[in-house]
CSV table of C-alpha atoms in Angstrom, one decimal:
chain,number,residue,atom,x,y,z
A,1,MET,CA,-88.7,-1.3,-56.9
A,2,ASP,CA,-91.2,-1.5,-55.5
A,3,LEU,CA,-93.2,-5.2,-54.7
A,4,ALA,CA,-96.0,-4.1,-58.2
A,5,TYR,CA,-92.9,-4.1,-60.1
A,6,LEU,CA,-90.7,-7.3,-58.9
A,7,ARG,CA,-93.6,-8.9,-59.8
A,8,ALA,CA,-93.8,-8.1,-63.1
A,9,HIS,CA,-89.9,-8.0,-63.7
A,10,PRO,CA,-88.6,-10.7,-61.5
A,11,ALA,CA,-85.5,-11.1,-63.2
A,12,HIS,CA,-84.4,-7.1,-62.5
A,13,LEU,CA,-83.9,-8.3,-59.4
A,14,PRO,CA,-80.3,-9.5,-59.8
A,15,THR,CA,-78.6,-6.1,-61.1
A,16,PHE,CA,-81.1,-4.0,-58.5
A,17,ARG,CA,-79.1,-6.3,-55.2
A,18,THR,CA,-76.1,-5.4,-57.5
A,19,HIS,CA,-75.8,-1.3,-58.1
A,20,GLN,CA,-77.4,-1.8,-54.3
A,21,ARG,CA,-81.2,0.0,-55.2
A,22,ILE,CA,-82.6,-2.5,-52.4
A,23,ARG,CA,-81.8,-2.1,-48.8
A,24,GLU,CA,-80.7,-5.3,-47.6
A,25,THR,CA,-79.9,-7.2,-44.4
A,26,PRO,CA,-77.7,-10.6,-44.0
A,27,VAL,CA,-79.9,-13.1,-42.1
A,28,ALA,CA,-79.3,-16.5,-40.9
A,29,GLY,CA,-79.7,-18.7,-44.4
A,30,GLY,CA,-79.1,-22.4,-43.5
A,31,ASP,CA,-75.2,-24.4,-44.6
A,32,ILE,CA,-75.5,-23.3,-47.9
A,33,CYS,CA,-77.2,-20.6,-49.2
A,34,ALA,CA,-76.5,-17.1,-48.0
A,35,ALA,CA,-80.0,-15.4,-47.3
A,36,ALA,CA,-81.0,-11.4,-46.7
A,37,ARG,CA,-84.4,-9.8,-45.9
A,38,LEU,CA,-84.5,-7.3,-48.9
A,39,THR,CA,-86.7,-3.7,-48.2
A,40,LEU,CA,-88.5,-2.4,-50.9
A,41,ASP,CA,-89.5,1.1,-51.7
A,42,ASP,CA,-93.1,0.6,-50.8
A,43,GLY,CA,-92.2,-0.9,-47.6
A,44,HIS,CA,-92.7,-4.6,-48.4
A,45,SER,CA,-89.6,-6.8,-47.9
A,46,VAL,CA,-88.8,-10.5,-49.4
A,47,PHE,CA,-86.7,-13.3,-48.1
A,48,ALA,CA,-83.7,-14.1,-50.8
A,49,LYS,CA,-81.4,-16.6,-51.2
A,50,SER,CA,-78.6,-17.0,-53.4
A,51,TRP,CA,-76.3,-19.5,-53.9
A,52,PRO,CA,-72.3,-18.2,-52.7
A,53,GLU,CA,-70.3,-17.3,-55.6
A,54,ARG,CA,-67.1,-20.0,-55.9
A,55,ALA,CA,-66.0,-21.1,-58.6
A,56,ASP,CA,-65.1,-24.8,-57.2
A,57,ARG,CA,-68.8,-24.6,-56.2
A,58,PRO,CA,-71.1,-23.9,-59.1
A,59,VAL,CA,-75.1,-24.3,-58.6
A,60,PRO,CA,-76.6,-27.4,-59.5
A,61,GLU,CA,-78.9,-26.8,-62.6
A,62,GLY,CA,-82.2,-27.2,-60.9
A,63,PHE,CA,-81.5,-26.2,-57.9
A,64,PHE,CA,-83.7,-23.1,-57.1
A,65,ALA,CA,-86.5,-24.8,-59.5
A,66,ALA,CA,-87.1,-27.3,-57.4
A,67,GLU,CA,-87.4,-25.8,-54.3
A,68,ALA,CA,-89.7,-23.1,-56.1
A,69,ALA,CA,-91.6,-26.3,-57.7
A,70,GLY,CA,-91.8,-27.7,-54.4
A,71,LEU,CA,-93.1,-24.5,-52.6
A,72,ARG,CA,-96.3,-23.7,-55.1
A,73,TRP,CA,-96.9,-27.4,-55.2
A,74,LEU,CA,-97.3,-27.2,-51.2
A,75,ARG,CA,-99.1,-23.5,-51.6
A,76,GLU,CA,-101.3,-25.1,-53.6
A,77,ALA,CA,-103.2,-28.0,-50.9
A,78,GLY,CA,-104.0,-24.2,-49.1
A,79,ALA,CA,-103.7,-26.4,-45.7
A,80,VAL,CA,-100.3,-25.0,-43.8
A,81,ALA,CA,-99.5,-21.7,-44.1
A,82,VAL,CA,-95.9,-21.9,-47.1
A,83,PRO,CA,-94.4,-18.3,-48.7
A,84,GLU,CA,-95.3,-17.4,-51.8
A,85,VAL,CA,-93.0,-17.6,-54.3
A,86,ILE,CA,-92.2,-14.2,-56.2
A,87,VAL,CA,-88.9,-14.0,-58.1
A,88,ALA,CA,-87.2,-17.8,-58.7
A,89,LEU,CA,-83.7,-17.4,-61.3
A,90,PRO,CA,-81.3,-20.1,-62.2
A,91,ASP,CA,-79.3,-19.0,-58.7
A,92,LEU,CA,-81.7,-17.1,-57.0
A,93,LEU,CA,-85.4,-17.5,-55.3
A,94,ALA,CA,-87.1,-14.7,-53.4
A,95,LEU,CA,-90.2,-15.2,-51.1
A,96,ASP,CA,-92.8,-12.9,-49.4
A,97,TRP,CA,-91.6,-12.3,-45.6
A,98,VAL,CA,-92.3,-14.0,-42.7
A,99,GLU,CA,-92.3,-11.6,-40.2
A,100,PRO,CA,-91.1,-14.2,-37.1
A,101,GLY,CA,-92.8,-14.8,-33.5
A,102,GLU,CA,-93.2,-16.8,-31.0
A,103,PRO,CA,-94.2,-20.4,-30.5
A,104,THR,CA,-97.1,-20.9,-28.6
A,105,PRO,CA,-99.4,-23.8,-27.9
A,106,GLU,CA,-102.3,-23.2,-30.0
A,107,ALA,CA,-100.3,-22.1,-32.8
A,108,ALA,CA,-99.0,-26.3,-32.8
A,109,GLU,CA,-102.6,-27.4,-32.4
A,110,ARG,CA,-103.3,-25.5,-35.7
A,111,PHE,CA,-99.9,-26.6,-37.6
A,112,GLY,CA,-100.4,-30.1,-36.6
A,113,ARG,CA,-104.7,-30.2,-37.5
A,114,GLU,CA,-103.5,-28.2,-41.0
A,115,LEU,CA,-99.9,-30.5,-41.9
A,116,ALA,CA,-103.1,-33.4,-41.6
A,117,ASP,CA,-104.9,-31.3,-44.4
A,118,LEU,CA,-102.2,-31.1,-46.5
A,119,HIS,CA,-100.9,-34.7,-46.4
A,120,ARG,CA,-104.2,-35.4,-47.3
A,121,ALA,CA,-104.0,-33.2,-50.4
A,122,GLY,CA,-102.5,-36.4,-51.6
A,123,ALA,CA,-100.2,-36.7,-55.2
A,124,PRO,CA,-100.7,-38.6,-57.7
A,125,ALA,CA,-97.7,-40.8,-57.1
A,126,PHE,CA,-94.4,-41.2,-54.8
A,127,GLY,CA,-92.1,-39.2,-56.5
A,128,ALA,CA,-92.4,-35.8,-57.9
A,129,THR,CA,-92.7,-34.3,-61.1
A,130,TRP,CA,-89.8,-32.0,-61.3
A,131,PRO,CA,-85.8,-32.9,-60.4
A,132,GLY,CA,-85.8,-33.3,-56.3
A,133,PHE,CA,-82.9,-32.5,-53.7
A,134,ILE,CA,-82.8,-32.4,-50.3
A,135,GLY,CA,-80.1,-29.9,-49.4
A,136,ALA,CA,-77.2,-29.9,-51.9
A,137,LEU,CA,-77.7,-33.2,-53.2
A,138,GLY,CA,-79.8,-33.9,-55.8
A,139,GLN,CA,-82.4,-36.5,-55.1
A,140,ASP,CA,-84.6,-39.6,-57.1
A,141,ASN,CA,-87.9,-37.9,-57.7
A,142,THR,CA,-88.8,-40.3,-60.9
A,143,PRO,CA,-92.7,-41.2,-60.0
A,144,ASP,CA,-93.2,-44.7,-58.5
A,145,ASP,CA,-96.7,-46.0,-57.9
A,146,GLY,CA,-95.1,-47.8,-54.9
A,147,PRO,CA,-95.5,-50.4,-53.1
A,148,TRP,CA,-93.8,-47.0,-50.5
A,149,SER,CA,-91.7,-49.7,-49.0
A,150,THR,CA,-89.9,-51.2,-51.8
A,151,TRP,CA,-90.1,-46.8,-53.2
A,152,PHE,CA,-88.2,-45.2,-49.9
A,153,ALA,CA,-85.7,-48.2,-49.8
A,154,GLN,CA,-84.7,-47.5,-53.1
A,155,ARG,CA,-85.3,-43.9,-53.6
A,156,ARG,CA,-84.4,-42.0,-50.1
A,157,LEU,CA,-82.1,-45.0,-48.5
A,158,ALA,CA,-79.4,-46.5,-50.3
A,159,PRO,CA,-78.3,-43.9,-52.5
A,160,TYR,CA,-77.1,-42.0,-49.6
A,161,LEU,CA,-75.9,-45.2,-47.7
A,162,ARG,CA,-74.2,-45.2,-50.7
A,163,ARG,CA,-72.5,-42.0,-50.5
A,164,SER,CA,-72.7,-41.7,-46.9
A,165,VAL,CA,-69.8,-45.3,-47.2
A,166,ASP,CA,-68.2,-43.4,-50.3
A,167,VAL,CA,-67.3,-40.5,-48.4
A,168,GLY,CA,-65.6,-42.3,-45.3
A,169,ALA,CA,-68.8,-41.2,-42.8
A,170,LEU,CA,-70.2,-44.6,-42.6
A,171,SER,CA,-68.1,-48.0,-42.0
A,172,GLY,CA,-68.4,-51.1,-43.3
A,173,ASP,CA,-70.7,-52.7,-40.1
A,174,ASP,CA,-72.6,-49.3,-40.1
A,175,ALA,CA,-73.2,-49.7,-44.2
A,176,ALA,CA,-74.2,-53.3,-43.0
A,177,LEU,CA,-76.9,-52.1,-40.2
A,178,VAL,CA,-79.0,-50.2,-42.5
A,179,GLU,CA,-78.6,-52.0,-45.7
A,180,GLN,CA,-81.1,-55.0,-42.1
A,181,VAL,CA,-83.2,-51.8,-42.7
A,182,ILE,CA,-83.5,-51.7,-46.1
A,183,GLY,CA,-83.7,-55.3,-47.0
A,184,ARG,CA,-86.9,-56.0,-44.1
A,185,ILE,CA,-88.4,-52.6,-44.9
A,186,GLY,CA,-91.0,-55.2,-45.7
A,187,GLU,CA,-91.5,-55.7,-42.0
A,188,PHE,CA,-92.9,-52.8,-41.2
A,189,GLY,CA,-96.1,-51.6,-42.3
A,190,GLY,CA,-97.9,-48.4,-42.2
A,191,GLU,CA,-98.7,-48.8,-46.0
A,192,GLU,CA,-100.3,-45.7,-47.8
A,193,PRO,CA,-100.5,-44.2,-50.8
A,194,PRO,CA,-98.8,-41.4,-51.8
A,195,ALA,CA,-99.1,-37.8,-49.7
A,196,ARG,CA,-98.2,-34.8,-50.2
A,197,ILE,CA,-95.5,-34.0,-48.0
A,198,HIS,CA,-92.4,-31.4,-47.5
A,199,GLY,CA,-89.7,-34.0,-47.2
A,200,ASP,CA,-87.4,-32.4,-45.3
A,201,LEU,CA,-89.1,-31.2,-42.5
A,202,TRP,CA,-86.6,-31.3,-39.7
A,203,PRO,CA,-87.5,-28.7,-36.6
A,204,GLY,CA,-85.4,-25.9,-38.3
A,205,ASN,CA,-87.0,-25.7,-42.0
A,206,VAL,CA,-90.7,-24.4,-39.9
A,207,LEU,CA,-90.9,-21.0,-39.0
A,208,TRP,CA,-93.2,-19.5,-36.3
A,209,GLY,CA,-94.3,-16.8,-37.4
A,210,ALA,CA,-96.0,-13.4,-35.9
A,211,ASP,CA,-99.3,-14.0,-37.1
A,212,ASP,CA,-99.7,-17.0,-34.8
A,213,ARG,CA,-99.4,-20.2,-37.8
A,214,ALA,CA,-96.8,-22.2,-38.2
A,215,TRP,CA,-95.0,-22.3,-42.0
A,216,LEU,CA,-93.5,-24.5,-44.3
A,217,VAL,CA,-90.0,-23.2,-45.5
A,218,ASP,CA,-86.6,-25.0,-47.8
A,219,PRO,CA,-89.1,-28.1,-48.5
A,220,ALA,CA,-87.7,-31.8,-50.5
A,221,ALA,CA,-91.4,-31.6,-51.4
A,222,HIS,CA,-92.7,-35.3,-53.2
A,223,GLY,CA,-95.4,-38.1,-53.0
A,224,GLY,CA,-94.3,-39.8,-49.6
A,225,HIS,CA,-95.6,-41.0,-46.2
A,226,ARG,CA,-97.0,-38.9,-43.9
A,227,GLU,CA,-95.0,-40.7,-41.0
A,228,THR,CA,-91.9,-38.7,-43.1
A,229,ASP,CA,-92.5,-35.6,-42.2
A,230,LEU,CA,-93.7,-35.9,-38.4
A,231,ALA,CA,-90.9,-38.2,-38.3
A,232,GLN,CA,-88.6,-35.4,-38.4
A,233,LEU,CA,-90.3,-32.8,-36.7
A,234,ALA,CA,-88.7,-35.2,-33.6
A,235,LEU,CA,-85.0,-34.7,-34.9
A,236,PHE,CA,-82.4,-32.2,-33.6
A,237,GLY,CA,-84.3,-32.1,-29.8
A,238,GLY,CA,-87.9,-31.9,-31.4
A,239,ILE,CA,-90.0,-28.6,-33.2
A,240,PRO,CA,-91.3,-27.1,-29.9
A,241,HIS,CA,-95.0,-28.2,-28.7
A,242,LEU,CA,-94.2,-31.6,-30.3
A,243,ASP,CA,-97.0,-33.0,-28.8
A,244,ARG,CA,-99.3,-30.7,-29.1
A,245,VAL,CA,-99.3,-30.6,-32.4
A,246,LEU,CA,-99.2,-35.4,-32.8
A,247,ALA,CA,-102.1,-34.6,-30.8
A,248,ALA,CA,-103.8,-32.2,-33.1
A,249,TYR,CA,-103.0,-33.9,-36.0
A,250,ARG,CA,-103.9,-37.5,-34.8
A,251,GLU,CA,-107.6,-35.6,-33.6
A,252,SER,CA,-107.7,-34.8,-37.5
A,253,SER,CA,-105.7,-37.5,-39.6
A,254,PRO,CA,-105.8,-40.7,-37.2
A,255,LEU,CA,-102.4,-42.7,-37.5
A,256,PRO,CA,-102.4,-46.1,-38.2
A,257,ASP,CA,-101.1,-48.6,-35.5
A,258,GLY,CA,-97.2,-48.4,-34.5
A,259,TRP,CA,-96.7,-46.1,-35.7
A,260,ARG,CA,-94.2,-45.3,-33.2
A,261,ASP,CA,-92.5,-48.4,-33.2
A,262,ARG,CA,-91.7,-46.5,-37.7
A,263,VAL,CA,-90.2,-42.8,-36.5
A,264,PRO,CA,-86.4,-44.5,-36.0
A,265,LEU,CA,-87.2,-45.4,-39.3
A,266,HIS,CA,-89.0,-42.7,-41.4
A,267,GLN,CA,-85.7,-40.1,-39.3
A,268,LEU,CA,-83.2,-42.7,-41.1
A,269,HIS,CA,-83.5,-40.6,-44.7
A,270,LEU,CA,-82.6,-37.6,-43.4
A,271,LEU,CA,-80.0,-39.0,-41.1
A,272,LEU,CA,-78.1,-40.6,-43.8
A,273,VAL,CA,-78.6,-37.5,-46.0
A,274,HIS,CA,-76.5,-35.5,-43.5
A,275,THR,CA,-74.2,-38.6,-43.2
A,276,ALA,CA,-73.6,-37.9,-46.8
A,277,LEU,CA,-73.6,-34.1,-47.0
A,278,PHE,CA,-71.8,-33.0,-43.9
A,279,GLY,CA,-69.5,-36.3,-42.7
A,280,SER,CA,-69.2,-38.6,-39.7
A,281,GLY,CA,-70.8,-36.1,-36.9
A,282,TYR,CA,-73.6,-37.4,-37.6
A,283,ARG,CA,-72.2,-41.5,-37.0
A,284,ASP,CA,-73.8,-42.4,-34.9
A,285,ALA,CA,-77.4,-40.9,-34.8
A,286,VAL,CA,-77.5,-43.7,-38.4
A,287,VAL,CA,-77.0,-46.6,-36.1
A,288,GLN,CA,-79.4,-45.7,-33.6
A,289,SER,CA,-82.2,-44.9,-35.3
A,290,ALA,CA,-80.9,-48.5,-37.8
A,291,ARG,CA,-81.1,-50.1,-34.4
A,292,ALA,CA,-84.1,-49.1,-33.7
A,293,ALA,CA,-85.9,-49.5,-36.5
A,294,LEU,CA,-84.9,-53.1,-36.4
A,295,ALA,CA,-86.7,-54.0,-33.1
A,296,ARG,CA,-90.1,-52.7,-34.8
A,297,PRO,CA,-90.8,-55.8,-36.1
A,298,GLU,CA,-89.6,-57.8,-33.1
A,299,ARG,CA,-91.7,-56.0,-31.0
A,300,ALA,CA,-94.8,-55.4,-32.6
A,301,THR,CA,-96.5,-53.1,-30.5
A,302,VAL,CA,-99.9,-51.9,-31.5
A,303,ASP,CA,-100.7,-48.3,-30.9
A,304,ARG,CA,-103.7,-47.0,-31.0
């Protein structure tokens, strides 16, 4: 099987893997899927991710289709580097291989400019035309004209707060704190029309390539607020050269006043997803983010 054959017959990939007709090397693929590098007969490599075979945990319907749709939509903007979708099946996704490299200041600055270009490509509404997922959880992508604050509270905060409480990751007091954020979200400012965003842009979803570019993978892509992508880049230790990324972004596409103060608000979505998925280990991060967000309207600072 070479790349031309794979493009013409994508449904044949599982059969070739089953019969060991493709050289396969396991690679890191996150907490949900199994991942491998597949080397084809012509020497071309693809990255394949599949749902682990467990009877008690079947692949959610539309899971890989949603990721494929998001990757294609981000790639259509012609801005940030995004791997090409080669195979999209109900239980398998294969992408063009990205040869890994090192994060450099120059690549970070280029990424900041390209991310600004991606966001400027825009979206017709908040949400998307395909059902959403973030991690293994469904995400309501029903298109919505906004305003952003109401949409974000109802579609990105409240559902994962409820699930986090249901699984015991957050207490009643914790939930009351986040509910204050939801109730006051109109005070935070920063309203903008929908941008074309990655939606799950923690540092692990940025690949630094040997071509000295940053590549986007594993999106929960949708029309959202561009500050959400930027805030997520600072989570879990932060992306390398974050200061260079942000400076280049702001030079290309200035941010509205108060954007730094809104970082905890935008991070709260992904942190609630983590308590909903992985439990109370992320509880302190949720509480700290909610408290920091609530302090913002009282400070009423300006960041130009």
